[in-house]
């Protein structure tokens, strides 16, 4: 049982003990229920306090139980809350630190609530595509009023307990307790026990009325607002529907309505996708052969080599986390430019009110610069972000190997080079790892951690831990060309190119995939990142990939000098200083001429075909990547695409989406594409893993 029971001064204290956040799994629920029974059976107990041990009151339902028999096994959360309401002795919730979701719903079932200041109070279910399902939508408006409660439920954002307690007329908290919470809660429980000693009825939130001067008008306003903000996601609108019942229906009918809406959302692909994301982010930090108990190395000082686009962004991550960084360059001007860019980024944040001026200065004070490797000798972690050339990397890693202290981690931000080769430039390949950040590195959540042949387990564990500290979603990838993300995107880009050859315009392709939910289509993306990058890679690989089929339009575009936004023209035209992509007659003519040269008669291609070819290209390559062990699990690949490539969140990543479509359907479509003489039949051979799963009726998850 994950809850303890003891008696203090005639008050029973039930303490939830289910680290890390006292999730309300079956064991915890049984613990609370049996504590309640014991307290009621014991004549010497006058009242009951419920609280949470460790670092939370309760973070809410145990999401791992969702969909399993445990989630509904008795006592389920609803019946537990009912048992609290029906308890013959006063029950006081003693809230602190974190009180969210089911934890807050549990507290709302108690007769009284006291809180420590600073507790985070929230109903965050909307963030996993749901509404609160244990009375939250009916009880919170009754204690906080319609508007505050609706805001909290629709946004899922936490509010500090003392702010809520200070709201006029609120009935969420009966008292804010400064100092020892448990002591204060027990004293308060004694007070209320005395109050009810004569058998006076205990107060229940369900008996309160929701107050609002014009609820129908407010709810209509809320519906309109939410509709505009939550495209692709049904849950926020359903939150409004459920909260509306707290005004229009009797309590028990409102509860029934909430349940119905909750169950309906539970099976939507959007909720499934958001749950997948929630669990996938947590699972990404788990590496099968690197247990949680693996010791980590201490990272107190970081070195960054190269103060260009990536080096500057990487540096900011560590400064933000309070870790000092020394940036090294070849020339003073390059350092000055790098520092100026960092300052400019921070100043923009200060201007927008996102960063306080003193914080900005504190961060800059953690930054030092140098032209000498000697100044890196005490660094615990050095990240290299110099030009993407093996020779340059070799020079850098040899120098690092010569000066940096033993045990330091040497990381490369390379996006295409072989991390094993880079490791071999040193006498300490076990300390070398890839840390592949995404641009802009201070903004993008994704970090691919590239595990070399020799990379030590404690190096991996350390990098995963430091990634968490700098707030990245870290996913481990094995060594291969492009790692997980770029290796897949290459196939997606190849398909985008074939689509041009066959009859599409760049904007037709972009619009189709953007309607599917991608933040940006492949051609707008190319213009943003610079089309010359891919061109350079293709030229470098010309020999090894001589037989690889791809559309030559991308090369022709670069030959025209149209590198993208930075040259004012790419797949699209741009007006000076603006980022709006305008269809380019010149580019469309170039594509048409190219078709003519190949003897292709353009055909009309449906949006559905465009989306399927682009997305299934990702899926098939992902299946190869899984099979080769480059990725440890399917959800890791989805995390790469959700956090680094703008894959639509409501679809849960390429593999989650493929599971939703059905792998049999994916393979069937691929067989159809393979018949297309202008496409690459070899490419559309389903990866063996995909074929096998489809044949067995299984899924990636
Ligand atoms: P960049 O050209 O903006 O910056 C490179 C910097 O390294 C320059 O300031 C240069 O002066 C400096 N540098 C070159 N050789 C050096 C040496 N021997 N010692 C010290 N400093 C040296 O390049 P960018 O875009 O920042 O790329 C750096 C690395 O990051 C490359 O390996 C690239 O593949 C990788 N990368 C780039 C991404 C991007 O979107 N730009 C994304 C992910 C990785």
Coordinates of N, CA and C in Angstrom, one line a residue, residues 340-417:
X340 N 28.4 39.0 -29.6 CA 27.4 40.0 -30.0 C 26.0 39.3 -30.3
X341 N 26.1 38.2 -31.0 CA 24.8 37.5 -31.3 C 24.1 37.0 -30.1
X342 N 24.9 36.5 -29.2 CA 24.3 36.0 -27.9 C 23.6 37.2 -27.2
X343 N 24.3 38.3 -27.1 CA 23.8 39.5 -26.5 C 22.5 39.9 -27.2
X344 N 22.5 39.9 -28.5 CA 21.3 40.3 -29.2 C 20.1 39.5 -28.9
X345 N 20.4 38.2 -28.9 CA 19.3 37.2 -28.5 C 18.7 37.5 -27.1
X346 N 19.6 37.7 -26.2 CA 19.1 37.9 -24.8 C 18.4 39.3 -24.7
X347 N 19.0 40.3 -25.4 CA 18.3 41.6 -25.4 C 16.9 41.6 -26.0
X348 N 16.7 40.8 -27.0 CA 15.4 40.6 -27.6 C 14.4 40.0 -26.5
X349 N 15.0 39.1 -25.7 CA 14.1 38.5 -24.7 C 13.8 39.5 -23.6
X350 N 14.8 40.3 -23.3 CA 14.5 41.4 -22.2 C 13.5 42.3 -22.7
X351 N 13.6 42.7 -24.0 CA 12.6 43.7 -24.6 C 11.2 43.1 -24.6
X352 N 11.1 41.8 -24.8 CA 9.8 41.2 -24.8 C 9.3 40.9 -23.4
X353 N 10.1 41.2 -22.4 CA 9.7 40.9 -21.0 C 9.8 39.5 -20.6
X354 N 10.5 38.7 -21.5 CA 10.7 37.3 -21.1 C 11.9 37.0 -20.2
X355 N 12.7 38.0 -20.1 CA 14.0 37.8 -19.3 C 14.2 39.1 -18.5
X356 N 14.5 39.0 -17.2 CA 14.8 40.2 -16.4 C 16.2 40.7 -16.7
X357 N 16.4 42.0 -16.6 CA 17.7 42.6 -17.0 C 18.8 42.0 -16.1
X358 N 18.5 41.8 -14.8 CA 19.6 41.4 -13.9 C 19.9 39.9 -14.2
X359 N 18.9 39.1 -14.6 CA 19.2 37.7 -15.0 C 20.1 37.7 -16.3
X360 N 19.8 38.6 -17.2 CA 20.6 38.7 -18.4 C 22.1 38.9 -18.1
X361 N 22.3 39.9 -17.2 CA 23.7 40.2 -16.8 C 24.3 39.0 -16.1
X362 N 23.5 38.3 -15.2 CA 24.0 37.1 -14.5 C 24.5 36.1 -15.5
X363 N 23.7 35.9 -16.6 CA 24.0 34.9 -17.6 C 25.3 35.3 -18.3
X364 N 25.4 36.5 -18.8 CA 26.5 36.9 -19.5 C 27.8 36.8 -18.7
X365 N 27.7 37.0 -17.3 CA 28.8 36.9 -16.5 C 29.4 35.5 -16.4
X366 N 28.6 34.5 -16.8 CA 29.1 33.1 -16.8 C 29.8 32.8 -18.1
X367 N 29.9 33.7 -19.0 CA 30.5 33.5 -20.3 C 31.9 34.1 -20.4
X368 N 32.9 33.2 -20.8 CA 34.2 33.7 -21.1 C 34.6 33.3 -22.5
X369 N 35.6 34.0 -23.1 CA 36.0 33.6 -24.4 C 37.5 33.4 -24.5
X370 N 38.0 32.7 -25.4 CA 39.4 32.4 -25.5 C 39.8 32.1 -26.9
X371 N 41.1 32.2 -27.2 CA 41.7 31.8 -28.5 C 42.6 30.6 -28.2
X372 N 42.7 30.2 -26.9 CA 43.7 29.2 -26.6 C 43.1 28.0 -25.9
X373 N 43.5 26.8 -26.4 CA 43.0 25.6 -25.9 C 43.4 25.4 -24.4
X374 N 44.4 26.0 -23.9 CA 44.8 25.9 -22.5 C 43.7 26.3 -21.6
X375 N 42.9 27.2 -22.0 CA 41.8 27.7 -21.2 C 40.6 26.6 -21.1
X376 N 40.8 25.5 -21.8 CA 39.7 24.5 -21.7 C 40.2 23.3 -20.9
X377 N 41.4 23.4 -20.3 CA 41.9 22.2 -19.7 C 41.1 21.8 -18.5
X378 N 40.4 22.7 -17.9 CA 39.5 22.3 -16.7 C 38.1 22.0 -17.0
X379 N 37.7 22.1 -18.3 CA 36.3 21.9 -18.7 C 35.9 20.4 -18.4
X380 N 34.7 20.2 -18.0 CA 34.2 18.9 -17.8 C 33.5 18.3 -19.0
X381 N 33.1 19.2 -19.9 CA 32.4 18.8 -21.1 C 32.8 19.9 -22.2
X382 N 33.3 19.4 -23.3 CA 33.6 20.3 -24.4 C 32.7 19.9 -25.6
X383 N 32.0 20.9 -26.2 CA 31.2 20.6 -27.4 C 31.8 21.3 -28.6
X384 N 32.1 20.6 -29.6 CA 32.7 21.2 -30.8 C 31.6 21.5 -31.8
X385 N 31.6 22.7 -32.3 CA 30.6 23.1 -33.4 C 31.4 24.0 -34.4
X386 N 32.4 23.4 -35.0 CA 33.2 24.1 -36.0 C 32.7 23.6 -37.4
X387 N 33.4 24.0 -38.5 CA 33.0 23.7 -39.8 C 32.8 22.2 -40.0
X388 N 31.8 21.8 -40.9 CA 31.5 20.4 -41.1 C 32.5 19.8 -42.0
X389 N 33.7 19.6 -41.6 CA 34.8 19.0 -42.4 C 35.6 18.1 -41.5
X390 N 35.7 16.8 -42.0 CA 36.4 15.9 -41.1 C 37.8 16.4 -40.7
X391 N 38.5 17.0 -41.7 CA 39.9 17.5 -41.4 C 39.9 18.5 -40.3
X392 N 38.9 19.4 -40.3 CA 38.8 20.4 -39.3 C 38.5 19.8 -37.9
X393 N 37.6 18.8 -37.9 CA 37.2 18.1 -36.7 C 38.5 17.4 -36.2
X394 N 39.2 16.8 -37.1 CA 40.4 16.1 -36.6 C 41.4 17.0 -35.9
X395 N 41.6 18.2 -36.4 CA 42.6 19.1 -35.8 C 42.0 19.5 -34.4
X396 N 40.8 19.7 -34.3 CA 40.2 20.2 -33.1 C 40.3 19.0 -32.0
X397 N 39.9 17.8 -32.4 CA 39.8 16.7 -31.4 C 41.2 16.3 -31.0
X398 N 42.2 16.5 -31.9 CA 43.6 16.1 -31.5 C 44.1 17.2 -30.4
X399 N 43.7 18.4 -30.7 CA 44.2 19.4 -29.7 C 43.5 19.2 -28.3
X400 N 42.2 18.9 -28.4 CA 41.4 18.7 -27.2 C 42.0 17.6 -26.4
X401 N 42.3 16.5 -27.1 CA 42.9 15.3 -26.5 C 44.2 15.6 -25.8
X402 N 44.9 16.6 -26.3 CA 46.2 16.9 -25.8 C 46.1 17.8 -24.5
X403 N 45.1 18.6 -24.4 CA 45.0 19.5 -23.2 C 43.9 19.2 -22.2
X404 N 42.8 18.7 -22.6 CA 41.7 18.6 -21.7 C 41.9 17.5 -20.6
X405 N 41.5 17.8 -19.4 CA 41.8 16.9 -18.3 C 41.2 15.5 -18.5
X406 N 41.8 14.5 -18.0 CA 41.2 13.1 -18.1 C 39.8 13.1 -17.5
X407 N 38.9 12.3 -18.2 CA 37.6 12.1 -17.6 C 36.6 13.2 -18.2
X408 N 37.1 14.2 -18.9 CA 36.2 15.2 -19.5 C 35.5 14.5 -20.7
X409 N 34.3 15.0 -20.9 CA 33.5 14.4 -22.1 C 33.8 15.3 -23.3
X410 N 34.1 14.7 -24.4 CA 34.4 15.5 -25.7 C 33.2 15.2 -26.6
X411 N 32.4 16.2 -27.0 CA 31.3 16.0 -27.8 C 31.4 16.7 -29.1
X412 N 30.8 16.1 -30.2 CA 30.7 16.8 -31.5 C 29.3 17.1 -31.8
X413 N 29.1 18.3 -32.4 CA 27.7 18.7 -32.9 C 27.6 18.3 -34.3
X414 N 28.4 17.5 -34.9 CA 28.4 17.2 -36.3 C 27.0 16.7 -36.7
X415 N 26.5 17.1 -37.9 CA 25.2 16.6 -38.3 C 25.4 15.4 -39.3
X416 N 26.5 15.3 -39.9 CA 26.6 14.2 -41.0 C 27.9 13.3 -40.8
X417 N 28.8 13.7 -40.0 CA 30.1 13.0 -40.0 C 30.1 11.8 -39.0

